[in-house]
Short mmCIF file of C-alpha atoms in Angstrom, two decimals:
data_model
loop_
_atom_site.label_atom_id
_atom_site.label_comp_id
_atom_site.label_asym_id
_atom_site.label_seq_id
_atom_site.Cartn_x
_atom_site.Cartn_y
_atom_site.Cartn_z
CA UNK A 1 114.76 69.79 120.49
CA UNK A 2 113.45 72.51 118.49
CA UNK A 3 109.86 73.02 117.58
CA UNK A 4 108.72 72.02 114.49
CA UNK A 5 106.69 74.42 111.51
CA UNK A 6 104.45 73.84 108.86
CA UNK A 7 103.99 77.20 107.11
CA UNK A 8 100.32 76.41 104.99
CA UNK A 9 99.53 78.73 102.32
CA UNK A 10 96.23 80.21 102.79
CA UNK A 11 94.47 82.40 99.19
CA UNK A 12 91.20 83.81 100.33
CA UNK A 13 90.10 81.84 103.23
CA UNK A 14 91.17 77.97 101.72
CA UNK A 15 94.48 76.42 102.80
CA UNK A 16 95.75 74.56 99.93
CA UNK A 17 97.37 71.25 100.00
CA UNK A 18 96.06 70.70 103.51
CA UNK A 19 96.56 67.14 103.29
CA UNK A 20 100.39 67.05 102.38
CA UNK A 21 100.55 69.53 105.32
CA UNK A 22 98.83 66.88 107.76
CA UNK A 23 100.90 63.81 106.69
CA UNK A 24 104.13 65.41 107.20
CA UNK A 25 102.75 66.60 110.47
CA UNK A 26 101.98 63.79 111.48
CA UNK A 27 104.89 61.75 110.05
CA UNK A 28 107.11 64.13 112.06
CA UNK A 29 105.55 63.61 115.38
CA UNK A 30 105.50 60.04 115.06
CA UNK A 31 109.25 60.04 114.11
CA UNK A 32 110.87 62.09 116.46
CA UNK A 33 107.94 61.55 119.27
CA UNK A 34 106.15 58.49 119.02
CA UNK A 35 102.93 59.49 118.48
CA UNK A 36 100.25 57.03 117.05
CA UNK A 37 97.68 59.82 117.17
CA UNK A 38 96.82 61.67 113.67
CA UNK A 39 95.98 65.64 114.16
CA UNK A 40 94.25 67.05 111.67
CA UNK A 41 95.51 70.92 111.22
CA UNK A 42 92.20 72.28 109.81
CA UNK A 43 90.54 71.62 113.20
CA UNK A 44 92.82 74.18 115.39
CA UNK A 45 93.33 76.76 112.89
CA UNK A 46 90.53 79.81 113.56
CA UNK A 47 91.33 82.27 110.37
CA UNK A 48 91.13 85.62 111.65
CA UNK A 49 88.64 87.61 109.56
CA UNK A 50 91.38 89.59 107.70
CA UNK A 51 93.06 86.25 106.62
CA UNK A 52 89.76 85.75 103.94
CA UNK A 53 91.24 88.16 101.33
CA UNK A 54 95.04 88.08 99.80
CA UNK A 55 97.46 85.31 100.21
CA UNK A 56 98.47 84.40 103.63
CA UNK A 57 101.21 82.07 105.60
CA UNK A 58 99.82 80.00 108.59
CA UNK A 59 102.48 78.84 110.52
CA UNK A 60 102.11 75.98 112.94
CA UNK A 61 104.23 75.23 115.52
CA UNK A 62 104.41 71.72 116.99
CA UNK A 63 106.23 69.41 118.42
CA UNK A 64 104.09 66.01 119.89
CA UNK A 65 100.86 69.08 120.16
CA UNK A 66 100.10 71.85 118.00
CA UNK A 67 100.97 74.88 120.43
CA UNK A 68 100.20 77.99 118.37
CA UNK A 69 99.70 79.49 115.09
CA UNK A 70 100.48 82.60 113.45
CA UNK A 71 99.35 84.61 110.50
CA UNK A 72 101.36 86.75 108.06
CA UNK A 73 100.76 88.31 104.82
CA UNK A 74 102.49 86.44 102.00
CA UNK A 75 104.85 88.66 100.03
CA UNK A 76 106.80 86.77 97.30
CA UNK A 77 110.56 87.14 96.46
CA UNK A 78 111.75 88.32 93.37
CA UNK A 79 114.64 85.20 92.68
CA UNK A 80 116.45 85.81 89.27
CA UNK A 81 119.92 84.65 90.25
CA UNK A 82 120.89 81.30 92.61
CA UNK A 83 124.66 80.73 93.97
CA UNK A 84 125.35 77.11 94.42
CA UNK A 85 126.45 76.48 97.71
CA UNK A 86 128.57 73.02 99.56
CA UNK A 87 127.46 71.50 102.81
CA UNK A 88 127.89 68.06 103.07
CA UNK A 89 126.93 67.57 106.53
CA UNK A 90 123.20 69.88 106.94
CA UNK A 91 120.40 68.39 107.99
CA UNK A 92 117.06 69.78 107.62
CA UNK A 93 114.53 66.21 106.92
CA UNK A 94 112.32 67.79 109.11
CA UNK A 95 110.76 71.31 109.30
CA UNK A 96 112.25 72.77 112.22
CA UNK A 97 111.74 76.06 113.67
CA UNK A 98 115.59 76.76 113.64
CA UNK A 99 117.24 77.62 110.45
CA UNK A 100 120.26 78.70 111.49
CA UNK A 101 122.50 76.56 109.41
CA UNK A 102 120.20 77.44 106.41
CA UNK A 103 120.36 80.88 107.41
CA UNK A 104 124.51 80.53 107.71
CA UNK A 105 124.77 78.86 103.99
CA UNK A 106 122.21 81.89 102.48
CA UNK A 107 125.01 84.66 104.00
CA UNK A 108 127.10 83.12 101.16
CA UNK A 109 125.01 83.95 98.29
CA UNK A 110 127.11 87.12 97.72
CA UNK A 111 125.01 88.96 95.08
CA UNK A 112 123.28 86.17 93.96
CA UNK A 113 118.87 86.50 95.19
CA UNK A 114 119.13 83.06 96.61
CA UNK A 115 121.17 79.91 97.46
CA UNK A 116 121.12 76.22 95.23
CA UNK A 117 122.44 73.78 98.48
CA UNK A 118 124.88 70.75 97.14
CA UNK A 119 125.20 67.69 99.53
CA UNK A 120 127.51 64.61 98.92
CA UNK A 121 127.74 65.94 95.20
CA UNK A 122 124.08 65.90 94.73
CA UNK A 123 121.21 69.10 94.23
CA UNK A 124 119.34 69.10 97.36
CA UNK A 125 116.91 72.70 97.93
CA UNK A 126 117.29 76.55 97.98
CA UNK A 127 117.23 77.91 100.99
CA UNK A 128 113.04 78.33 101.36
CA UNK A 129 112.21 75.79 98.47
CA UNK A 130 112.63 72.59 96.65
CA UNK A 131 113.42 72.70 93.04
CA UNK A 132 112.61 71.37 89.97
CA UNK A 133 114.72 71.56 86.24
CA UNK A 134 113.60 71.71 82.78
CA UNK A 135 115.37 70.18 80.07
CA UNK A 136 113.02 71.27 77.13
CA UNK A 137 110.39 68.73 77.51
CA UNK A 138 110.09 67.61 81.24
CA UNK A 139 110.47 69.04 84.82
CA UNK A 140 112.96 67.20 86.90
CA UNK A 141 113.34 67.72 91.00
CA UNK A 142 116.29 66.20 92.43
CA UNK A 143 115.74 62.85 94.22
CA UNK A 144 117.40 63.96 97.83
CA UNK A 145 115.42 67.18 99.22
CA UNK A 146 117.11 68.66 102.28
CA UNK A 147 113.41 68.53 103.14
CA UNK A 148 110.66 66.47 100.69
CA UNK A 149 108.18 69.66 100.49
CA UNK A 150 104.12 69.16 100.26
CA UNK A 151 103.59 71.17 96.66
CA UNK A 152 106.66 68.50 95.56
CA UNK A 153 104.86 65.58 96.83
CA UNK A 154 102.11 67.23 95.53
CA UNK A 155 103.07 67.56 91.88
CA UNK A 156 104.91 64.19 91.91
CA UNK A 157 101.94 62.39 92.80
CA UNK A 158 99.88 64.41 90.07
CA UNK A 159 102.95 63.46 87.61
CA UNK A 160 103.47 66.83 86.70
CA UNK A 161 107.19 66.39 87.70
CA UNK A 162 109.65 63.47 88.23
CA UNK A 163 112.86 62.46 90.37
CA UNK A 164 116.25 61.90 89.62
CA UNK A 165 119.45 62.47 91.22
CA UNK A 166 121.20 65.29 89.72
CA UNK A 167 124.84 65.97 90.23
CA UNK A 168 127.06 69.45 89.76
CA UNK A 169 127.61 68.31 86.65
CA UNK A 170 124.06 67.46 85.39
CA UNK A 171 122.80 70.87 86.02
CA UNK A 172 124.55 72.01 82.42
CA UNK A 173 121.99 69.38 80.48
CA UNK A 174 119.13 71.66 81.50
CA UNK A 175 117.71 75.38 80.78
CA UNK A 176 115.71 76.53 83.64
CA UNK A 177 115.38 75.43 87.81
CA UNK A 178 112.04 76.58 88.98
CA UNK A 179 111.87 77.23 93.02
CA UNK A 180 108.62 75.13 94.31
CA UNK A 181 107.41 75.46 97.69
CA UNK A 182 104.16 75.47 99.59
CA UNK A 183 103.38 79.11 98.09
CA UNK A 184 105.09 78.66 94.49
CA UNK A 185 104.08 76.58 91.54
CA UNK A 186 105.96 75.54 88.98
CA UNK A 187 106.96 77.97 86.64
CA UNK A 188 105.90 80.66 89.16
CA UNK A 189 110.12 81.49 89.92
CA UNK A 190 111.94 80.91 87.17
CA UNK A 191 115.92 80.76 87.06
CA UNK A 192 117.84 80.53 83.94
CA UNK A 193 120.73 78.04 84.46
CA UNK A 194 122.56 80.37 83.20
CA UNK A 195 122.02 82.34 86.07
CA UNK A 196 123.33 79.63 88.76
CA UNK A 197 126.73 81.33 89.66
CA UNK A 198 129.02 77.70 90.45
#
């Protein structure tokens, strides 16, 4: 089985989130591995001194132990155009290392910046982030997640955004889908819906 990732975002020295990051840890390794134990992530990750300035990805890798961690400097996309893509048999409930059917799906994008993944006739995730859809007044995030991210649990619980299954043909009752994932807000990527290629 493949290792496992959480990829924390770190802005000047201070993961954020940290504690959606340690329940889905931990909710993994009991899962899939049994483990009663609860790891807390803040107590094996040593920031280099470099890692105190800027925005930067710390990326665990785990399976029933955390066995390393890495550090990159974030650099955001630039997302202005989503093509919806059909796979009705993914999986991807838990954050594995290996992508590889996630990375097949995003070779279809043609010229679109990114991929909007439809499963069983229902919005699921992009390729790197859950989303959420505005329909004037409120934001909306689809109610099955390929994988239930920690800034979407995050602004659920905080009511900032609510969940509802949404279909191929709900998308149309809404103006913008806003990509949300451990390093983007809402309203930080912004797609028209015109700008969903179907």
């Amino acid at each position: 089985m493949s290792l496992l990732i959480e990829s924390l975002c770190c802005v000047d020295g201070i993961i954020q989130n940290i504690k959606y990051h340690n329940e889905r840890m931990n909710k993994s390794r009991y899962d899939l591995f049994g483990c009663n134990d609860t790891l807390c992530i803040e107590n094996f990750v040593s920031l280099p001194d470099y890692a105190y300035t800027g925005i930067w990805k710390v990326r665990v890798h785990y399976d029933s132990a955390i066995h390393h961690i890495e550090y990159e400097l974030y650099k955001k996309k630039s997302i202005k155009t989503l093509k919806i893509v059909i796979d009705d048999s993914i999986d991807y409930s838990y954050k594995y290392s290996d992508r590889s059917r996630i990375a097949y799906l995003f070779e279809k994008r043609g010229n679109a910046d990114d991929i909007l993944i439809l499963k069983n006739g229902l919005v699921t995730d992009s390729s790197t982030a859950n989303v959420a859809f505005y329909n004037g007044k409120q934001w909306v995030t689809p109610a099955t997640p390929l994988l239930p991210g920690t800034k979407r649990a995050c602004l659920i619980d905080e009511g900032l955004i609510s969940q509802r299954y949404i279909r191929l043909n709900d998308i149309g009752m809404f103006t913008h889908v806003s990509l949300i994932n451990a390093f983007l807000d809402i309203g930080d990527i912004v797609v028209p819906i015109t700008s969903i290629e179907m």
